XYZ file of C-alpha atoms in Angstrom:
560
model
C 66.578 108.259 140.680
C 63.544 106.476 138.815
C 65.256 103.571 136.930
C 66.716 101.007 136.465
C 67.554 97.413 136.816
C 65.044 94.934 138.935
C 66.366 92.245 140.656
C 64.425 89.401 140.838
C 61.573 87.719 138.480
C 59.109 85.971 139.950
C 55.333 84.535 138.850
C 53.371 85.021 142.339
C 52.204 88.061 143.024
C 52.997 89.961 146.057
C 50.048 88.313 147.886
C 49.154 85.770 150.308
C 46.063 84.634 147.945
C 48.095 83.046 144.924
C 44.944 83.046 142.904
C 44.721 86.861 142.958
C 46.554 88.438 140.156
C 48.165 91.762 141.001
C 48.253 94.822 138.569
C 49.019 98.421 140.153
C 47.043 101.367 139.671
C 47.971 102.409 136.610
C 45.219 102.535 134.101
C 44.562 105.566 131.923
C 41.560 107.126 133.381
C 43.014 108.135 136.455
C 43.788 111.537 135.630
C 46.278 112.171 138.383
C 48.081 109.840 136.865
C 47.943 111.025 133.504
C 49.005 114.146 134.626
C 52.096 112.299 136.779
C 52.793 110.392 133.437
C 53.127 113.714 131.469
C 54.760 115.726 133.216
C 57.723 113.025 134.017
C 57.910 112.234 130.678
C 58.285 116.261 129.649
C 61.369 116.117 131.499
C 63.321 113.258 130.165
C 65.389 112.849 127.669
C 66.521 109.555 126.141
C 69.685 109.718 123.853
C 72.375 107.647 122.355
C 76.197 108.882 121.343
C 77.447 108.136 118.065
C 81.198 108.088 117.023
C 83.874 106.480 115.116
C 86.158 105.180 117.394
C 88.736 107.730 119.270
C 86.555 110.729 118.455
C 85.694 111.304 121.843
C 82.499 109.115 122.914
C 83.281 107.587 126.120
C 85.242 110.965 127.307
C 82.405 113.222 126.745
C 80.135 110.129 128.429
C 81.889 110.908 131.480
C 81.869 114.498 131.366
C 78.187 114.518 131.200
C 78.249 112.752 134.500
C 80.640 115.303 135.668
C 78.299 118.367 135.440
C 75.396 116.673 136.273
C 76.842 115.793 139.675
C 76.617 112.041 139.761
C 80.471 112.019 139.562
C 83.010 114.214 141.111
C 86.086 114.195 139.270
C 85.985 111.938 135.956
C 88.588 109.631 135.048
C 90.629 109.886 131.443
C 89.766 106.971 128.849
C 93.073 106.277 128.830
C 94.255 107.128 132.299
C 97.516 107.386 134.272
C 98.662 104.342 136.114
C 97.129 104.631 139.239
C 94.052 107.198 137.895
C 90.826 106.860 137.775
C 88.640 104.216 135.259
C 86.346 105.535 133.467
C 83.051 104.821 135.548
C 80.387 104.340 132.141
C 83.111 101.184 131.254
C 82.506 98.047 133.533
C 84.070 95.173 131.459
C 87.717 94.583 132.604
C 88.221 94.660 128.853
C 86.813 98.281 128.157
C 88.898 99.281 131.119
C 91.979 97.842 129.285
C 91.284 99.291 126.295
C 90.127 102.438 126.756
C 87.443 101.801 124.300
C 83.457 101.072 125.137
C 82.721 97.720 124.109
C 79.343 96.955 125.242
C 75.960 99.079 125.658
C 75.586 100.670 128.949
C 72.618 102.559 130.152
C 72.227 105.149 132.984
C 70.805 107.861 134.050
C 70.937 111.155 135.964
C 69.433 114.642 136.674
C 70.433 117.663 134.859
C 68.677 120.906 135.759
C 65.829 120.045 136.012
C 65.358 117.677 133.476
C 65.811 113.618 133.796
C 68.920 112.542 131.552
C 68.720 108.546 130.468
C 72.146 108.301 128.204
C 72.793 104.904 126.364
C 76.404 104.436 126.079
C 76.972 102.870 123.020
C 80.096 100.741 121.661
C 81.759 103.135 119.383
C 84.312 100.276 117.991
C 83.506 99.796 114.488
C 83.703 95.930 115.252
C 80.088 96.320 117.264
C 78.256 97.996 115.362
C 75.407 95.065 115.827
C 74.870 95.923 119.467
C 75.081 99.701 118.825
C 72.275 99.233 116.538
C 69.660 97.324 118.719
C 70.767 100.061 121.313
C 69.332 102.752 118.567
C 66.289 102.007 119.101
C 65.850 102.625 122.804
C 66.465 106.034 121.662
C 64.591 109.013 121.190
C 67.779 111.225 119.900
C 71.552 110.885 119.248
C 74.368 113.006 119.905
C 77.068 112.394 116.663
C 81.076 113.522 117.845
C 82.941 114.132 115.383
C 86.966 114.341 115.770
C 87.748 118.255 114.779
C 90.967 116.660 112.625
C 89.206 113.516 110.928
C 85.987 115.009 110.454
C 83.245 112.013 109.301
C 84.570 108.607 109.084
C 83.222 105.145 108.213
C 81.703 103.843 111.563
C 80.194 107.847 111.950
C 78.413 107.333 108.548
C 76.853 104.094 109.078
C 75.418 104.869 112.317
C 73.717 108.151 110.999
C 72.437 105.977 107.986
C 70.507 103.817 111.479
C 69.105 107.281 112.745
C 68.084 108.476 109.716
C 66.074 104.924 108.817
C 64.495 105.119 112.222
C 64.404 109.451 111.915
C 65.565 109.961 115.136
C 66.866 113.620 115.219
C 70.786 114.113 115.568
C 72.617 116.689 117.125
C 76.322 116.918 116.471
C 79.198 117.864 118.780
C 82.434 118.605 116.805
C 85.148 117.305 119.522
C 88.710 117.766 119.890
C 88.893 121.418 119.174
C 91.688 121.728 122.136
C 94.437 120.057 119.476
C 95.212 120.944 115.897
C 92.524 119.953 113.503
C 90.328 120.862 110.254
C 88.932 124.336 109.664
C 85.651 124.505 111.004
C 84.135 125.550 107.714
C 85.523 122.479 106.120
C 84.051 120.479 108.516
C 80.821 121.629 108.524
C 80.551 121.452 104.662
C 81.358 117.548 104.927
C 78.615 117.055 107.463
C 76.397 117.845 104.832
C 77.949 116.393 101.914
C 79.022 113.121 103.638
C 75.768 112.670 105.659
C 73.240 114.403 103.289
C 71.517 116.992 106.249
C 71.595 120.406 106.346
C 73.974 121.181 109.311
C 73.562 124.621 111.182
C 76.037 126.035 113.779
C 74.436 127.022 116.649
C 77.856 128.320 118.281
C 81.473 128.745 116.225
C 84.658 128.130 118.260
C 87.226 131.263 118.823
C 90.636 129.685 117.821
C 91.632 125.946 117.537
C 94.583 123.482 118.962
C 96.160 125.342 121.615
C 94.386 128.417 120.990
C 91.279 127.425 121.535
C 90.030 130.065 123.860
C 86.410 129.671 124.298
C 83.038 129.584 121.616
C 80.162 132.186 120.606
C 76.509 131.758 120.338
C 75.389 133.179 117.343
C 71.661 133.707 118.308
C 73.042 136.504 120.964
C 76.743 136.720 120.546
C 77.218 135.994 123.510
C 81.058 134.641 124.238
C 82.215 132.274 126.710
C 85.857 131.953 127.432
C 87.384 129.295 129.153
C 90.055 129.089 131.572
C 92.356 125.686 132.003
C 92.575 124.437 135.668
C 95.054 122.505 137.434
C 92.861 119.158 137.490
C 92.912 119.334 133.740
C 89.853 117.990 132.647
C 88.740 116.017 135.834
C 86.930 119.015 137.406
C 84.491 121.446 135.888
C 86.010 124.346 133.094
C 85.636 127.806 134.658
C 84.443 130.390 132.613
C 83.552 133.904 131.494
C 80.727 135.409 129.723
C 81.126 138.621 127.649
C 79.436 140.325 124.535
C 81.504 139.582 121.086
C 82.332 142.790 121.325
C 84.482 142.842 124.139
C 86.441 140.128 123.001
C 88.989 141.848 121.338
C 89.876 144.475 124.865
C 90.392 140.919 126.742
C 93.797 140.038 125.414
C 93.109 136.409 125.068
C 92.834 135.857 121.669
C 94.925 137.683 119.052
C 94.284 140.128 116.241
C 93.952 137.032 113.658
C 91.829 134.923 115.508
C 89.720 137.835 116.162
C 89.459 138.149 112.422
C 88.865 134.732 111.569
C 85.989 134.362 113.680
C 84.222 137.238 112.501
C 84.586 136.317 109.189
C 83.294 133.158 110.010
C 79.895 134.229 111.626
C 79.633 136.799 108.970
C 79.628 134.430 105.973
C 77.389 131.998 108.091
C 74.813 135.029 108.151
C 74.902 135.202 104.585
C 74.877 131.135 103.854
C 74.131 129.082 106.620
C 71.361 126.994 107.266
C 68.531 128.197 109.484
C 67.663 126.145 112.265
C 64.329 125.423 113.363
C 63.530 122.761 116.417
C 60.941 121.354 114.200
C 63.323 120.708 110.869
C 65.736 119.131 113.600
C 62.880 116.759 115.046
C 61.876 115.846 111.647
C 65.653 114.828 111.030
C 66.005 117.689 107.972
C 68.443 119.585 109.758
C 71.237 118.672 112.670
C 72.481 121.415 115.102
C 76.451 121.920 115.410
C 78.083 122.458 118.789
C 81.763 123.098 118.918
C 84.248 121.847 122.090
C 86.656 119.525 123.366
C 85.056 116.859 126.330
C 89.157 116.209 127.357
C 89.056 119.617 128.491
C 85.238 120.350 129.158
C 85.919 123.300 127.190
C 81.898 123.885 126.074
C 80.460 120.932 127.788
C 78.153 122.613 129.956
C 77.012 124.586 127.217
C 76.093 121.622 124.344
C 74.490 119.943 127.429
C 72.007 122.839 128.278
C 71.211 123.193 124.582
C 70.953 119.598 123.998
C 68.126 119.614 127.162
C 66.098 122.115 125.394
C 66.191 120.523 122.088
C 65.939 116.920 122.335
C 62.572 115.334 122.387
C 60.745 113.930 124.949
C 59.695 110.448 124.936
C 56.549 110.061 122.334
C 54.345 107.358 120.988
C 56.225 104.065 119.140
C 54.399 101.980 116.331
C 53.736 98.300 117.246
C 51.797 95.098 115.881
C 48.448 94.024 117.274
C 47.391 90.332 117.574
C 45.303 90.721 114.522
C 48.326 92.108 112.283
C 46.728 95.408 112.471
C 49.673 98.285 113.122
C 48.979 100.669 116.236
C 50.310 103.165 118.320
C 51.058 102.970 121.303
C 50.504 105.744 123.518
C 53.158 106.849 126.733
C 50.507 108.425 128.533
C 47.204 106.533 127.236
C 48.368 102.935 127.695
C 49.278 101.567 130.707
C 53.048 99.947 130.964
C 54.703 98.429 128.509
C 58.285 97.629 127.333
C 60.382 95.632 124.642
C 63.936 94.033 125.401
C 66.973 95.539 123.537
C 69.411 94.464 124.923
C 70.840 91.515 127.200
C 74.088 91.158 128.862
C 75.225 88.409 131.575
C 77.691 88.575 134.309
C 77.985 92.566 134.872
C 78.149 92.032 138.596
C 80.728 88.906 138.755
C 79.687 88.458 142.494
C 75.936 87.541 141.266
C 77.154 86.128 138.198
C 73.802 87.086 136.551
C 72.053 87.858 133.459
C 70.203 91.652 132.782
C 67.778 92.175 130.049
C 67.187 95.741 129.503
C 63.731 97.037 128.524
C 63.247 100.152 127.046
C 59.368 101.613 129.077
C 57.461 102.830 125.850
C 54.320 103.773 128.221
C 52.871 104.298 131.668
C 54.269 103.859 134.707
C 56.845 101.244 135.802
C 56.606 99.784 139.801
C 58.518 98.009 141.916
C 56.654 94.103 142.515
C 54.328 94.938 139.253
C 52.738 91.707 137.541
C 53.358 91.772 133.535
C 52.805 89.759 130.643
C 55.035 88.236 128.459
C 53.798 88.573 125.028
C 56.046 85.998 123.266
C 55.367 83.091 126.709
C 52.267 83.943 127.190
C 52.476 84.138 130.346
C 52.857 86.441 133.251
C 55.657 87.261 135.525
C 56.678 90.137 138.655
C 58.926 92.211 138.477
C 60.620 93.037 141.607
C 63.808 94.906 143.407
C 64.128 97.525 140.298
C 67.810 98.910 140.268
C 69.482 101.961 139.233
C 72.664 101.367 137.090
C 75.745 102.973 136.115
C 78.424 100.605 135.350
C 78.568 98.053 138.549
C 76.753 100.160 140.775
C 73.337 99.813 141.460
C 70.543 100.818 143.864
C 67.369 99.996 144.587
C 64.653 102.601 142.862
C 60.715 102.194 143.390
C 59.469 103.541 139.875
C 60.306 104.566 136.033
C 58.535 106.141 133.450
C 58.653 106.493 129.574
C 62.114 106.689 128.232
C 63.532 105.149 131.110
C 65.727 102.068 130.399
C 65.083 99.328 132.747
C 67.678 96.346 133.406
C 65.975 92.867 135.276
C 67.739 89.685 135.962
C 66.830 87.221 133.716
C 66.374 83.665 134.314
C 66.403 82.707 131.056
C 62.878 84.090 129.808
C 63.934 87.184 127.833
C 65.009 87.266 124.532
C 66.097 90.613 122.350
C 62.493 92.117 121.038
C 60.309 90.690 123.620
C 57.089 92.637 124.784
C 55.904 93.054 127.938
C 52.975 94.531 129.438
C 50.206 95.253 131.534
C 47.179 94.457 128.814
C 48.834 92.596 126.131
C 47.476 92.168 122.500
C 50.573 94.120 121.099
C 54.183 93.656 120.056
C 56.592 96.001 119.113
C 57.910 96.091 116.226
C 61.263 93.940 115.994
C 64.862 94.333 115.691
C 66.497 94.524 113.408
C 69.225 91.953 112.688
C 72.237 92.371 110.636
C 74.541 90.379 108.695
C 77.290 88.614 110.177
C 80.879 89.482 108.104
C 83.332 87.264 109.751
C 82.644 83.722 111.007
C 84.960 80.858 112.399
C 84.997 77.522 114.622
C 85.147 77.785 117.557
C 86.280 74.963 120.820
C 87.234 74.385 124.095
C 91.076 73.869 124.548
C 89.976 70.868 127.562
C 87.224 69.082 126.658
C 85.992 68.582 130.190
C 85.211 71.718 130.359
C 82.529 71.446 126.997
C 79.502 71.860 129.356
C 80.340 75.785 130.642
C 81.597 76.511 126.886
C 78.483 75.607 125.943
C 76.876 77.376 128.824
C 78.613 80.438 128.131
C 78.834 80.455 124.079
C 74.571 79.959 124.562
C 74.270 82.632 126.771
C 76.425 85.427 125.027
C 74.982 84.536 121.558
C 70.957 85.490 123.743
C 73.086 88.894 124.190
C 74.309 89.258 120.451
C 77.677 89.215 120.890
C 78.062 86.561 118.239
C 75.408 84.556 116.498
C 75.171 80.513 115.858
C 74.804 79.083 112.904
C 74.795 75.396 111.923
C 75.234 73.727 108.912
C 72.145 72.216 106.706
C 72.998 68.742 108.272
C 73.211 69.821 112.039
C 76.967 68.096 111.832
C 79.214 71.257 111.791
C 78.536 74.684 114.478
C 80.108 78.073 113.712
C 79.952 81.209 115.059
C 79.698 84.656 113.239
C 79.994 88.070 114.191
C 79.317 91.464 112.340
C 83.157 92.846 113.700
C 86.635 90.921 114.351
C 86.640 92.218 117.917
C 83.966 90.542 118.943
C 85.090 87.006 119.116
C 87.508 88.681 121.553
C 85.269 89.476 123.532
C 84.149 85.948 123.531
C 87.129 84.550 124.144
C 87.613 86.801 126.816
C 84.342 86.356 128.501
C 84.844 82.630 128.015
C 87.942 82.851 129.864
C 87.099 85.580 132.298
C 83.551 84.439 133.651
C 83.601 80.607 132.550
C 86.837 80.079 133.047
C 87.593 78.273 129.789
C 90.253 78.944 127.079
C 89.560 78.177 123.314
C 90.917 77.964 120.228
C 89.287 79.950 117.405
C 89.617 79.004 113.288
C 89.080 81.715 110.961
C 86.750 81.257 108.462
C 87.750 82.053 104.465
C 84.395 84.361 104.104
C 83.527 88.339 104.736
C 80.200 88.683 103.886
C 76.451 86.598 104.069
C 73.370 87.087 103.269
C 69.643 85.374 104.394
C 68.225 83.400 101.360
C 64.985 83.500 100.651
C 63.703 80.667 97.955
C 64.200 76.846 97.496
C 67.991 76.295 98.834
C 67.819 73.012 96.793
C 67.813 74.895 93.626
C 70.239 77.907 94.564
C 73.500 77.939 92.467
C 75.974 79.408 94.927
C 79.320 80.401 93.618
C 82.632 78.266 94.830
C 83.400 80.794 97.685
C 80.235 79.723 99.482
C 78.439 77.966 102.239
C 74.922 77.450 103.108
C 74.129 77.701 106.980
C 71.145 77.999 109.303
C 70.831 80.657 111.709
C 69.307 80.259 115.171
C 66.008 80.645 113.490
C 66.257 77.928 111.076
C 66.953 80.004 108.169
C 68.974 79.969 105.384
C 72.176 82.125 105.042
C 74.572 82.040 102.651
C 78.138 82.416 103.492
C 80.439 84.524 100.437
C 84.262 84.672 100.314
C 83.858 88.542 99.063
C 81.093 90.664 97.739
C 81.914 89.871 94.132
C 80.889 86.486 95.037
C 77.856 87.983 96.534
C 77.084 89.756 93.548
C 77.716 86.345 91.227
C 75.478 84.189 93.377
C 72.670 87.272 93.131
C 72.882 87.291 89.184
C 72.968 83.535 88.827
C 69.609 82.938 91.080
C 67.171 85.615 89.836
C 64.301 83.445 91.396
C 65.500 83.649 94.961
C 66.305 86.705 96.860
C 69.318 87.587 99.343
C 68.878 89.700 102.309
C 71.269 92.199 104.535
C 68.855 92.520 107.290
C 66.797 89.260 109.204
């Protein structure tokens, strides 16, 4: 294991002379390194899942930990009293709900190759975080539900990929219980999502018939057998030709004849695929399964090795404005923060910022600098992470995702490196849809609601905004669920219970132009963000629309 999450910060290098500084051998002329560099970064793949909530994200999350051996048996979403938790969910929250709430990174080995997964929330009330968590990655895996086919939450994140053209594969889920026609659902990929979708295997039956899948580059067919651990242990199964389907007796003369209708007509209409249409984000490869059962799991996972990309070079700033590209095998180390999260080990009661590395190599006690302090810090104790757990790694290369405790020095889109003169580009922020007041129940206990209301708006759970005059604070939040989640953490790890007011507005917008001389409609409110800027507050989006028509001189932005 080569990642993940370093323990302690610290600005004196590991040396007894404090007025050394300490870099480690890393630079790009040492072609054993380069060589070390490329070949780790040829085998890793860095990925995100996708979903509308219930269609199967967590579950298959778990699976993949199941065949790559870093679990033994995996534990339901929603499991028995008594069962197992689902290991990617460490918030007593997600483990309530049986839905991911917050980003989790980890990673794992998988034949050969060197898996980092980014667990993303797939509650449509966070989509903010799952964004920012898009960026760390260099490929997404989209699950769709087999009976809902594409939904709202599904759409918006593939509208993210497609912005930043990272290449999507897609895993139709849920074939195990009644659901749409496969034809039908492959048809509203395309028309819902606008890509060209191409089946790379077709399932053989559906619900409780579903009896195994066939590659159409070979026709090759695997059936699968259910076992008496259900889905908690690997699927067995058998490989035959297509044509010796029909003599097994496991599927019946209907079935039969669906499916070879169905591969015929794909023959005559289907989309090609090529690897390099799917990189450029033209075309997305279907899969077909159902991660309850692990019925195709181990198949989508070996095909989803051999197509994802590796780890390649990511666009940034230099100090004199001038846009570059930054290098993972050229350029020594380097990193951005995309993510922060406090208290995930409530023994240490601590704060990780997780970097995505965008180049060279990553050591244990390395000195770095902080483009945004301007100054330079150690990095020390790196840690492995899934969920709770972590151990102690050494080293971590491009694509791996990084967690360090922070002391209060990180911020979402920092830069850090070995040379400096670079930033990468930054985050996108989006705009807040529900907002509210928000106060301690006991006001003795303002000064760790204030603690913990700063510290989870670093994260981006909610943001702060203040009014014009500084008098009035409010907090805002892209989804419903999570002030929740605030509350919850508020009571959980502060130990302080609030009382939340709903605010009367849905949507806002960043104003750019002379607030003094914007006409807002009634249903509005001028705030500041954390930033200092301007951000207008609407009751609805007809509002929004109003207040856009009535101030042609200033201009109203989704994105900060």
């Amino acid at each position: 294991m080569t990642i993940l999450e370093s323990g302690v910060l610290s600005e004196t290098p590991p040396s007894t002379n404090t007025n050394v500084i300490w870099y480690p051998t890393i630079m790009a002329t040492d072609t054993r390194l380069a060589s070390e560099l490329t070949a780790a970064i040829a085998r890793r793949r860095t990925f995100a899942i996708i979903s509308h909530p219930d269609a199967g994200k967590t579950t298959l999350t778990e699976k993949l930990l199941l065949y790559s051996g870093l679990i033994r048996t995996a534990g339901m979403v929603r499991g028995r009293k008594g069962g197992k938790a689902t290991a990617s969910d460490w918030m007593g929250m997600e483990q309530e709900r049986g839905i991911s709430i917050t980003a989790s990174a980890m990673q794992f080995p998988y034949k050969g190759a060197v898996i980092n997964l980014l667990d993303t929330p797939g509650h449509q009330d966070f989509s903010e975080d799952t964004y920012r968590t898009l960026t760390a990655a260099d490929s997404a895996i989209m699950v769709i539900d087999a009976a809902k086919g594409v939904e709202t939450q599904t759409r918006k994140l593939f509208a993210v990929c497609r912005l930043r053209r990272i290449p999507v594969l897609t895993l139709i889920n849920k074939m195990d219980v009644p659901g749409r026609p496969p034809l039908d659902l492959m048809t509203e990929v395309e028309q819902a999502l606008n890509i060209h979708a191409s089946a790379i295997n077709w399932p053989i039956g559906s619900g409780s018939d579903f009896a195994g899948i066939v590659t159409r580059a070979d026709n090759r067919v695997q059936l699968f057998s259910r076992t008496a651990h259900g889905g908690a242990t690997k699927v067995e199964t058998k490989s035959l030709a297509l044509s010796e389907l029909g003599a097994t007796g496991r599927v019946s003369q209907e079935t039969m004849e669906q499916v070879l209708h169905d591969l015929e007509l794909l023959e005559i209409a289907g989309n090609p695929f090529s690897r390099d249409s799917f990189l450029q984000g033209d075309v997305t490869p279907v899969f077909f399964g159902s991660a309850l059962t692990n019925f195709g799991v181990e198949t989508f996972l070996d095909a989803f090795v051999g197509l994802a990309p590796s780890p390649g070079a990511r666009p940034a700033d230099g100090d004199d404005s001038v846009e570059l590209v930054v290098d993972p095998v050229d350029r020594p180390f380097s990193a951005y923060v995309f993510k922060l999260q406090a208290n995930m080990n409530p023994k240490h009661r601590d704060s990780t910022a997780f970097l995505r590395i965008c180049s060279g190599r990553f050591e244990r006690d390395m000195v770095v600098k902080h483009h945004r302090l301007g100054r330079e810090i150690r990095l020390a104790r790196p840690h492995s992470l899934v969920a709770q757990e972590r151990s102690t790694v050494e080293e971590a290369y491009p694509g791996d995702i990084v967690g360090i405790i922070n002391p209060g020095l990180f911020a979402i889109g920092d830069t850090v490196s070995v040379t400096g003169g670079f930033n990468f580009k930054p985050l996108p922020q989006f705009q807040p849809e529900i907002f509210a007041r928000l106060r301690p129940t006991d006001v003795g206990k303002r000064k760790a609601f204030d603690k913990g209301l700063s510290q989870m708006a670093q994260e981006g759970t909610v943001q702060i905004m203040r009014s014009l005059n500084d008098q009035e604070t409010l907090i805002a939040a892209v989804g419903r669920l999570q002030f929740e989640v605030l509350q919850y953490r508020l009571r959980h790890e502060y130990r302080v219970e609030t009382i939340l007011d709903a605010l009367p507005f849905t949507c806002s917008a960043w104003l750019e132009g002379d607030p003094s001389t914007f006409k807002g409609p009634s249903a509005s409110m001028m705030v500041k963000d954390h930033r200092d800027r301007v951000v207008v507050l609407f009751g609805d989006q007809l509002m929004k629309t109003i207040a856009r028509d009535r101030n042609p001189d200033h201009a109203l932005s989704d994105m900060g």
